[in-house]
PDB file of C-alpha atoms in Angstrom:
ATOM      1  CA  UNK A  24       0.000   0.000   0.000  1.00  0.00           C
ATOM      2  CA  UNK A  25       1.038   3.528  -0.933  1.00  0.00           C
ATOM      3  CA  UNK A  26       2.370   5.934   1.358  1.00  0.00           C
ATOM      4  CA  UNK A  27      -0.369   8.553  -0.265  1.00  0.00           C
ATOM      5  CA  UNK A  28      -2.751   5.962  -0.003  1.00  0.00           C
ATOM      6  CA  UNK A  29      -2.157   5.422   3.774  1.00  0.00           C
ATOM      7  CA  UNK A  30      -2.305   9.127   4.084  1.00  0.00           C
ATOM      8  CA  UNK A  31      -5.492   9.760   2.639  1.00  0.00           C
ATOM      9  CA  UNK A  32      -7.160   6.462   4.711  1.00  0.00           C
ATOM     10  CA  UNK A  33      -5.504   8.355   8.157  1.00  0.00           C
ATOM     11  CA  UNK A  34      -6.922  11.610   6.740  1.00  0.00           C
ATOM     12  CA  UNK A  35     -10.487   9.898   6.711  1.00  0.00           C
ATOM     13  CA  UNK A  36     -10.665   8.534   9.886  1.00  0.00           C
ATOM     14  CA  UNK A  37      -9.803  11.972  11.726  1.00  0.00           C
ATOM     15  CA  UNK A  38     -12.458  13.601   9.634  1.00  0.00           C
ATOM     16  CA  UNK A  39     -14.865  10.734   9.901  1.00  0.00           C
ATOM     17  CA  UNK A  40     -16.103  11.900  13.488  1.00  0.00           C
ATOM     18  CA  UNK A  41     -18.093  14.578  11.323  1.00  0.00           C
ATOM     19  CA  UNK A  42     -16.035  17.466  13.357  1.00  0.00           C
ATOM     20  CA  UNK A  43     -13.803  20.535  11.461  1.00  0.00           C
ATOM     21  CA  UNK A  44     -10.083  19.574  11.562  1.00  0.00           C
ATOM     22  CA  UNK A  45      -7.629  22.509  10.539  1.00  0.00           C
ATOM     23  CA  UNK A  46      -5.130  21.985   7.492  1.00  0.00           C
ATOM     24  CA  UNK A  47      -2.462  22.872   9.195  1.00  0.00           C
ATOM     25  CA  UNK A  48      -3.321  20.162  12.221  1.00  0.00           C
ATOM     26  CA  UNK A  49      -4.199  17.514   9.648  1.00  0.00           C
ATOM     27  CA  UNK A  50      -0.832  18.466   8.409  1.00  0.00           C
ATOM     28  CA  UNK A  51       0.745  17.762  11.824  1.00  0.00           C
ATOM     29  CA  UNK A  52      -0.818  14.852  12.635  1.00  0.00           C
ATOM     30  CA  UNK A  53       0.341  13.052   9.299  1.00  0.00           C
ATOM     31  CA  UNK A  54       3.781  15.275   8.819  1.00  0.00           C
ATOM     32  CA  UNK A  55       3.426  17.025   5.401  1.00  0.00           C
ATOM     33  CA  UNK A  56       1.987  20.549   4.529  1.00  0.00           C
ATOM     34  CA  UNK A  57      -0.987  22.301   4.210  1.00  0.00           C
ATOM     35  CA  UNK A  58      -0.529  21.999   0.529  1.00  0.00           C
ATOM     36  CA  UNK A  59      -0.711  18.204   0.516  1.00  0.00           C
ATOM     37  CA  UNK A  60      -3.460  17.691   2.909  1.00  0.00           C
ATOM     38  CA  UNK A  61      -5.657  20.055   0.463  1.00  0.00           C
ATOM     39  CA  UNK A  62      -4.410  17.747  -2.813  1.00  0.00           C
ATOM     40  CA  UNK A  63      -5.253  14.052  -0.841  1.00  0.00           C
ATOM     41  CA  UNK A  64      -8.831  15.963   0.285  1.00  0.00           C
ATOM     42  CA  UNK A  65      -9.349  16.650  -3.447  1.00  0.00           C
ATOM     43  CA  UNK A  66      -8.422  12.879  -3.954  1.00  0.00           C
ATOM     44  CA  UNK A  67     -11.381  12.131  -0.984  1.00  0.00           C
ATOM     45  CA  UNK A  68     -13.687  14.308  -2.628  1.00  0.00           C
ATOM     46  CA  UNK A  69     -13.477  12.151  -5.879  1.00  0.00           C
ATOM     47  CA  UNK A  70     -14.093   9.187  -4.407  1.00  0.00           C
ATOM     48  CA  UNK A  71     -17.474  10.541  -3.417  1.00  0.00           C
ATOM     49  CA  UNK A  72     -17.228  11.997   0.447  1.00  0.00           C
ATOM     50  CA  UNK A  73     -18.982  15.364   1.057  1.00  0.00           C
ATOM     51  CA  UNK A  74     -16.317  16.827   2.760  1.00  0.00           C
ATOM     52  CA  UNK A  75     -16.540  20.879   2.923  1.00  0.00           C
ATOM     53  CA  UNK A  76     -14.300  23.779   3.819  1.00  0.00           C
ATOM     54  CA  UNK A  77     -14.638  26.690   5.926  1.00  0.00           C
ATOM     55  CA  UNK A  78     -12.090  29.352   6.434  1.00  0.00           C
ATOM     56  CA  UNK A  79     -10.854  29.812   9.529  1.00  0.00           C
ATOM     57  CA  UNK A  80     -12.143  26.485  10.812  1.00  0.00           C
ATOM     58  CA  UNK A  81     -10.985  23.861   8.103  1.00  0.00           C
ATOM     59  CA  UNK A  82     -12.263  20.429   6.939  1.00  0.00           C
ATOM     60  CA  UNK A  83     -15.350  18.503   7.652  1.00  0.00           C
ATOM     61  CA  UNK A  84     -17.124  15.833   6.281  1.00  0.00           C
ATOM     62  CA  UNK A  85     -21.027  16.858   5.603  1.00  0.00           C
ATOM     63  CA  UNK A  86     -21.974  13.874   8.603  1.00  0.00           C
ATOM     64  CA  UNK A  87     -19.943  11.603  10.296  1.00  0.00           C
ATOM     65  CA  UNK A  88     -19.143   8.190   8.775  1.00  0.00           C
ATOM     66  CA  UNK A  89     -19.030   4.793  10.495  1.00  0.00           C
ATOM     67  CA  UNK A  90     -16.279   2.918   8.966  1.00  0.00           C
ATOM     68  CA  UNK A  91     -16.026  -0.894   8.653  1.00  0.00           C
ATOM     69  CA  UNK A  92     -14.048  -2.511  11.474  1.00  0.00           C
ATOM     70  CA  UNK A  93     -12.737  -5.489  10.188  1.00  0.00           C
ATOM     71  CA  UNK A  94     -11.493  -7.566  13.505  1.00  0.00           C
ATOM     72  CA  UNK A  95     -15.332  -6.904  14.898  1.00  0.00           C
ATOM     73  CA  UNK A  96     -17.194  -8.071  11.624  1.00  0.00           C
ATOM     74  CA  UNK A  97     -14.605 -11.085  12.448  1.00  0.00           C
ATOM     75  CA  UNK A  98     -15.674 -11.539  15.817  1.00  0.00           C
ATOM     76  CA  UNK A  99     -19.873 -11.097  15.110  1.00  0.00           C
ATOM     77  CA  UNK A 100     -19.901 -13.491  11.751  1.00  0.00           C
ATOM     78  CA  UNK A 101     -19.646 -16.890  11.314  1.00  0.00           C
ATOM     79  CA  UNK A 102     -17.662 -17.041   7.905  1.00  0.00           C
ATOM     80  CA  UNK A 103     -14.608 -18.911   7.105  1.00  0.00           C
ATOM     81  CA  UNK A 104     -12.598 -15.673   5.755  1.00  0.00           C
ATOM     82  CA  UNK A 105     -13.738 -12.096   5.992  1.00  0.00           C
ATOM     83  CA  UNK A 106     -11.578  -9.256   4.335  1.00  0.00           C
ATOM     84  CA  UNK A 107     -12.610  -5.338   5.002  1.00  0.00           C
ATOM     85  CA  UNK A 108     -10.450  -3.422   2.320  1.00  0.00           C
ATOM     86  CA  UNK A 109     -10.587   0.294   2.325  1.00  0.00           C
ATOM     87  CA  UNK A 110      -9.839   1.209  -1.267  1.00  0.00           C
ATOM     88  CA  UNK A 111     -10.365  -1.920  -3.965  1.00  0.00           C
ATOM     89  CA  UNK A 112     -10.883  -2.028  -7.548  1.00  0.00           C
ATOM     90  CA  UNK A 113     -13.795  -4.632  -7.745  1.00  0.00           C
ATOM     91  CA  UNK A 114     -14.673  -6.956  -4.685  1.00  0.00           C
ATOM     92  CA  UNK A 115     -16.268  -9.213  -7.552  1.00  0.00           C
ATOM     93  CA  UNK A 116     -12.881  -9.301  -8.713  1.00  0.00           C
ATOM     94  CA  UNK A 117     -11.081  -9.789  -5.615  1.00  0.00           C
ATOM     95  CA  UNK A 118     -13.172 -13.083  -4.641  1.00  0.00           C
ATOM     96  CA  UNK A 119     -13.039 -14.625  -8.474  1.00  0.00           C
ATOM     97  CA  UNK A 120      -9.492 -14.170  -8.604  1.00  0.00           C
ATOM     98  CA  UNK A 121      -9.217 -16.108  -5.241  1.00  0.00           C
ATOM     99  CA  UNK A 122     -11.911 -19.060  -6.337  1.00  0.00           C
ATOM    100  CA  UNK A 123      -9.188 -21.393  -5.460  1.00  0.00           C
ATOM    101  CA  UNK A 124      -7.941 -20.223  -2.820  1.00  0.00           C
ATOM    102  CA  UNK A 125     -10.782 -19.395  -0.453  1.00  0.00           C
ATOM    103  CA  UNK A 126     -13.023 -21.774   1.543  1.00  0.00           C
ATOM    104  CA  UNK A 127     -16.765 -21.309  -0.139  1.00  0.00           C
ATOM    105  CA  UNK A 128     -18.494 -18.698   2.408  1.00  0.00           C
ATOM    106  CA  UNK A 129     -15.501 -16.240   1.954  1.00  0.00           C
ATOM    107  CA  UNK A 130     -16.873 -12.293   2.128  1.00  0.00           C
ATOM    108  CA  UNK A 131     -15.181  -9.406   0.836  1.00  0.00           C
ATOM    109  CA  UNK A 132     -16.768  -5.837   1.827  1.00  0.00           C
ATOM    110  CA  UNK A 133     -14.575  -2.713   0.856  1.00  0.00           C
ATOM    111  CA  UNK A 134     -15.541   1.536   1.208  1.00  0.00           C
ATOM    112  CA  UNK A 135     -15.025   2.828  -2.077  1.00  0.00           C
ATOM    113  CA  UNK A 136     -14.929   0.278  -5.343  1.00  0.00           C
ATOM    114  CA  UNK A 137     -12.854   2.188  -7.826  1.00  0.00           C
ATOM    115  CA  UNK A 138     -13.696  -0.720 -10.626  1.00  0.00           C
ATOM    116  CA  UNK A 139     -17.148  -2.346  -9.077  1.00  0.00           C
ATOM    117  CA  UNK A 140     -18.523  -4.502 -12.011  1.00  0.00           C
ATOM    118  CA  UNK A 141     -22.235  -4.875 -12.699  1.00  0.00           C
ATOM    119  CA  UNK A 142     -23.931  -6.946 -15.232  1.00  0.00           C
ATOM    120  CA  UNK A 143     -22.214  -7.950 -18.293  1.00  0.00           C
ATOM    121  CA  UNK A 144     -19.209  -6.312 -17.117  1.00  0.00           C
ATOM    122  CA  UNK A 145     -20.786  -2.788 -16.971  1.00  0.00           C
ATOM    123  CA  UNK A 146     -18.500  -0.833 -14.711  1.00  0.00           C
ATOM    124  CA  UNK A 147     -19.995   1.445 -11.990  1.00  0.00           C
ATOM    125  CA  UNK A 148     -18.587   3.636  -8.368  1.00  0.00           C
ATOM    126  CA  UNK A 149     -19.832   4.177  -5.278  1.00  0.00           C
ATOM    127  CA  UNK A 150     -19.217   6.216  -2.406  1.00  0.00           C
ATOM    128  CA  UNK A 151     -16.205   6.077   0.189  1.00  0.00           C
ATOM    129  CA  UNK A 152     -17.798   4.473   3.320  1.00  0.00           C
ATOM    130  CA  UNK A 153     -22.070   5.029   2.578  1.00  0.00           C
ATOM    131  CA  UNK A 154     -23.364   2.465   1.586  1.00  0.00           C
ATOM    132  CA  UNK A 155     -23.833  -1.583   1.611  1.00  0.00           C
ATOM    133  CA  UNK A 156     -25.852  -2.183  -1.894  1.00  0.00           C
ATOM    134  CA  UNK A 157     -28.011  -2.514  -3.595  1.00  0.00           C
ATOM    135  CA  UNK A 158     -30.995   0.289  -1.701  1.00  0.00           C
ATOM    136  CA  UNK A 159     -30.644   3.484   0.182  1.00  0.00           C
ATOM    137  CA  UNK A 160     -31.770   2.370   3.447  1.00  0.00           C
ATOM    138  CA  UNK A 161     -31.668   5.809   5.019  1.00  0.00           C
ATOM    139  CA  UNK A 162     -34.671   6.745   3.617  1.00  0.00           C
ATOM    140  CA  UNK A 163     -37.155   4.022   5.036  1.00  0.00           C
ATOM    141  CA  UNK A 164     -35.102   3.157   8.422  1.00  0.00           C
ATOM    142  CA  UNK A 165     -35.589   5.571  10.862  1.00  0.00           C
ATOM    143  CA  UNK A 166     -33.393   4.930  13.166  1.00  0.00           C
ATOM    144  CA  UNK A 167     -30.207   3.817  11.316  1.00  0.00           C
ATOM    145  CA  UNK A 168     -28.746   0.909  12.277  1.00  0.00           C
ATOM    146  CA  UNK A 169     -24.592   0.809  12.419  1.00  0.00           C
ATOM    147  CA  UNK A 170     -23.149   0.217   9.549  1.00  0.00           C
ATOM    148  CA  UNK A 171     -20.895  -2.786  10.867  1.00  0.00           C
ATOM    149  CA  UNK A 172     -24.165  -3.994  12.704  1.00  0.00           C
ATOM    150  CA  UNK A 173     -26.027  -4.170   9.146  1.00  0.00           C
ATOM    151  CA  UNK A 174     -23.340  -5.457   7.357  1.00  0.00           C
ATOM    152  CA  UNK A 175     -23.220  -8.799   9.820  1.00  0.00           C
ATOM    153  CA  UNK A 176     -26.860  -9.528  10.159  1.00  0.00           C
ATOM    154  CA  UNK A 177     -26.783  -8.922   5.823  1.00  0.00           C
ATOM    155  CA  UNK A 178     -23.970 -10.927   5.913  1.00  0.00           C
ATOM    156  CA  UNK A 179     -25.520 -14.153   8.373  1.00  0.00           C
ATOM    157  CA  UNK A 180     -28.666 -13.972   6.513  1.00  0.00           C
ATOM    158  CA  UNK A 181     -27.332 -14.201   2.927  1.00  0.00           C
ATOM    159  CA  UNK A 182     -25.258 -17.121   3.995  1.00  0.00           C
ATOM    160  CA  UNK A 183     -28.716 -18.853   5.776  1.00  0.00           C
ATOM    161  CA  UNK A 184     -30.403 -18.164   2.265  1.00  0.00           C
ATOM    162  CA  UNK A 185     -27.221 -19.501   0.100  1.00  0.00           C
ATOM    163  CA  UNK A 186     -27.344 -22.615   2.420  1.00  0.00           C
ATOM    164  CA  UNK A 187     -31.088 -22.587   2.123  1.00  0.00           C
ATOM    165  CA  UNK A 188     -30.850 -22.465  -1.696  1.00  0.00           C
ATOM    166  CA  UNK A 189     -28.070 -25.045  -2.249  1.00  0.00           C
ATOM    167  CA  UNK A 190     -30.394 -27.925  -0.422  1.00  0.00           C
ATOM    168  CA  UNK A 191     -33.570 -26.794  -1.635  1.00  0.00           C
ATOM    169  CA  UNK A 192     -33.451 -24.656  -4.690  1.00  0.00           C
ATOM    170  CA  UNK A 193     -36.212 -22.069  -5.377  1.00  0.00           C
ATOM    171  CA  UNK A 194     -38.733 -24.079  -3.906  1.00  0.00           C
ATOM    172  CA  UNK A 195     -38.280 -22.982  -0.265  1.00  0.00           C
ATOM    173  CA  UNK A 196     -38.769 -18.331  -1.607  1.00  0.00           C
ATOM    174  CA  UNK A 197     -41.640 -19.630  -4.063  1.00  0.00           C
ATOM    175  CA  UNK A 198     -44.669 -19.419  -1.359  1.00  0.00           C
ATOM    176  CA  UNK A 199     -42.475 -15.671  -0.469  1.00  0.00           C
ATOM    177  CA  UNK A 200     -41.960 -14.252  -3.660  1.00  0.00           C
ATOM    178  CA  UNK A 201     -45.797 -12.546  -4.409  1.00  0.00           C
ATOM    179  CA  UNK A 202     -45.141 -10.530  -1.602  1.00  0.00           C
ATOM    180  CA  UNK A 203     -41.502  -9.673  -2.351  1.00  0.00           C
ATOM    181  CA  UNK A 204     -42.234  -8.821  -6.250  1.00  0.00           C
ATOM    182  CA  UNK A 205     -42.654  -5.022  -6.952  1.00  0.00           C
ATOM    183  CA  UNK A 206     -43.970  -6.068 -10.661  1.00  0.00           C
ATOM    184  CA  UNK A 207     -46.404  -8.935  -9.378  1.00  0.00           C
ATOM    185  CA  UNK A 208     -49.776  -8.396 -11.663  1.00  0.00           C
ATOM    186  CA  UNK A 209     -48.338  -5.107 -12.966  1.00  0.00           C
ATOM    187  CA  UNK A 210     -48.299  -4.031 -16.689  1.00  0.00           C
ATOM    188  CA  UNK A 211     -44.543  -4.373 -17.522  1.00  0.00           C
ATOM    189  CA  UNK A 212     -42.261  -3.798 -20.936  1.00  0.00           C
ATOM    190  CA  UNK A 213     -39.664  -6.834 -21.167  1.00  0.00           C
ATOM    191  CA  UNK A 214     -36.809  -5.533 -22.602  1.00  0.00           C
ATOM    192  CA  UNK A 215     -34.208  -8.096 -24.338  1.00  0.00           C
ATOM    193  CA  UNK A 216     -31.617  -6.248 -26.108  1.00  0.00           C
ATOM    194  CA  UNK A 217     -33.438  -4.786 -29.563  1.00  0.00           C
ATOM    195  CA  UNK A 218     -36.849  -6.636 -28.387  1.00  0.00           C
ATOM    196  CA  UNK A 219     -39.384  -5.359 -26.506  1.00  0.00           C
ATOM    197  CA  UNK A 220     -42.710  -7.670 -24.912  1.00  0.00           C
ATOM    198  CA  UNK A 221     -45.510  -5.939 -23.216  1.00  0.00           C
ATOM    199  CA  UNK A 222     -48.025  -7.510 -20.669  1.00  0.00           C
ATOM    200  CA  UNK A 223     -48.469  -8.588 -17.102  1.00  0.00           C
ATOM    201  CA  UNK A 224     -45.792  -9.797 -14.900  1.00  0.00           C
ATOM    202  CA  UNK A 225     -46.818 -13.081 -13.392  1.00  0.00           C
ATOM    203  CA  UNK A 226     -44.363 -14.077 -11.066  1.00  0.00           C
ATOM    204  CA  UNK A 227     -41.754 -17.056 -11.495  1.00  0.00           C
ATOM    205  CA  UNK A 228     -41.797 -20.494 -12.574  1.00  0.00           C
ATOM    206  CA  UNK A 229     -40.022 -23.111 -10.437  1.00  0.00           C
ATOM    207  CA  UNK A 230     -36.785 -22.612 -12.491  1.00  0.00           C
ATOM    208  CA  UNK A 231     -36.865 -18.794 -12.288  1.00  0.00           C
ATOM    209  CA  UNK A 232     -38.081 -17.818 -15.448  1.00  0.00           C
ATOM    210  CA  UNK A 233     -39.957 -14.724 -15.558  1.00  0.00           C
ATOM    211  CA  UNK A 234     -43.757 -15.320 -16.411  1.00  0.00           C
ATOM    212  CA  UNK A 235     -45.756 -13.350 -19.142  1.00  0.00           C
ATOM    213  CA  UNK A 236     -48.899 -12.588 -19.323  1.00  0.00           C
ATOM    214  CA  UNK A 237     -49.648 -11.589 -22.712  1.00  0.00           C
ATOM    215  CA  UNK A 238     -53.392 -11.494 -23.565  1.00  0.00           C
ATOM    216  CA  UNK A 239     -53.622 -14.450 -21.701  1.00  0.00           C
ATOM    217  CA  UNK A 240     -50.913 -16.580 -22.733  1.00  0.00           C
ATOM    218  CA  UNK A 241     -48.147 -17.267 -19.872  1.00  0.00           C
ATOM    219  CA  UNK A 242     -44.857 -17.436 -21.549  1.00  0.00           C
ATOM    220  CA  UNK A 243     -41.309 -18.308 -19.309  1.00  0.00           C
ATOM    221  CA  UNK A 244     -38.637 -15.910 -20.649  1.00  0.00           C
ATOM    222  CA  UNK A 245     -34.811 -16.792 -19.188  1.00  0.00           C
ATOM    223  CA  UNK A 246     -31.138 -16.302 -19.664  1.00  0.00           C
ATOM    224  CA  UNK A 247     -29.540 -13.312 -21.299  1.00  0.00           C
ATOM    225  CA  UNK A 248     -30.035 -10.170 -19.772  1.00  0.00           C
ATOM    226  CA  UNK A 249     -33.657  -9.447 -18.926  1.00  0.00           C
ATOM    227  CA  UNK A 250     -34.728  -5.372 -17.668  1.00  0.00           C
ATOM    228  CA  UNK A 251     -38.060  -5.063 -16.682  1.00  0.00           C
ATOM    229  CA  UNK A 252     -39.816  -1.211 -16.710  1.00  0.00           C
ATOM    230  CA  UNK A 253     -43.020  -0.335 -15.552  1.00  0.00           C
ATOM    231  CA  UNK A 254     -45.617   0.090 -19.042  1.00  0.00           C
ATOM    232  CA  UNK A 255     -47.597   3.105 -17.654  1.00  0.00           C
TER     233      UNK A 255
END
């Protein structure tokens, strides 16, 4: 790891209490000038944290930010490996260039992906230490709960569901899955690269096919890359 790259991790966890912090003792506290600590906040604010200036009073970040702690997500999960990297390109990456390697249950959670891959390789950001994907929880939980304490409930119920999954397939969500679909009996447009269905979403089969409605006639549509929008 970098010597800038330590510096501007240091610089986030004095700033991450949500308080003003001078340049000059930022600058102290990690020996270099007011110069650099302005260039590494530049560097912060382009990986997505709101942090502001005032004169007179210095730095701040816009609220304060509860960063991942990787020896308590150890200590409050029951996973065979569990890495907490600041700064990574992709943790998709990270875990399928490890396949071999790691004992199946292995997490990876980082702050800020600089590469994070989405479907068919589509490459997309996110924010230094906000969020744990894919929904803004902030604006239906009221009140938040800690970020580490959210990340290791997600964390034992994914692995619950994987297990679940493995030894029982879809069978076990189907009786669930009405109440979870937003679509469920809902006029949709199925979009498949140039081609475009319209009609009412019906749920899943048993295999996870996406059902139809079309005037009546239930067709399964699956595999490739299916994006459903709301037809009204």
């Amino acid at each position: 790891m970098s010597s800038a790259h330590n510096a501007r991790l240091t610089l986030i966890d004095r700033l991450s209490d949500g308080e003003f912090h001078s340049g000059e003792m930022l600058g102290d506290a990690l020996g270099m000038s007011r110069a650099a600590i302005s260039k590494h906040i530049k560097v912060l604010q382009s990986w997505g944290l709101d942090i502001y200036r005032v004169q007179g009073k210095g730095y701040c970040l816009s609220q304060p930010i509860e960063l991942l702690d990787d020896v308590w997500l150890r200590e409050h999960t029951d996973v065979p490996a569990l890495s907490a990297i600041p700064v990574i390109d992709s943790t998709n990456q990270y875990l399928m260039e490890r396949v071999g390697q790691l004992v199946s249950g292995s997490v990876c959670l980082a702050e800020y992906q600089q590469q994070g891959r989405g479907r068919r390789g589509r490459a997309w950001q996110s924010p230094f230490g906000s969020n744990l994907y894919w929904a803004r929880l902030a604006e239906a939980c009221h009140p938040m709960p800690s970020r580490n304490t959210l990340a290791a409930t997600l964390i034992a119920r994914l692995k619950d569901a994987l297990i679940d999954y493995e030894q029982h397939g879809l069978s076990s969500i189907m009786a669930d899955w009405p109440k979870l679909d937003n679509f469920i009996d809902r006029p949709v447009k199925l979009l498949m690269g140039d081609r475009e269905v319209r009609g009412i979403e019906r749920g899943i089969d048993e295999h996870g096919a996406l059902l139809l409605d079309v005037e009546g006639d239930i067709t399964p549509y699956l595999g490739g890359e299916i994006s459903l929008r709301r037809d009204d």
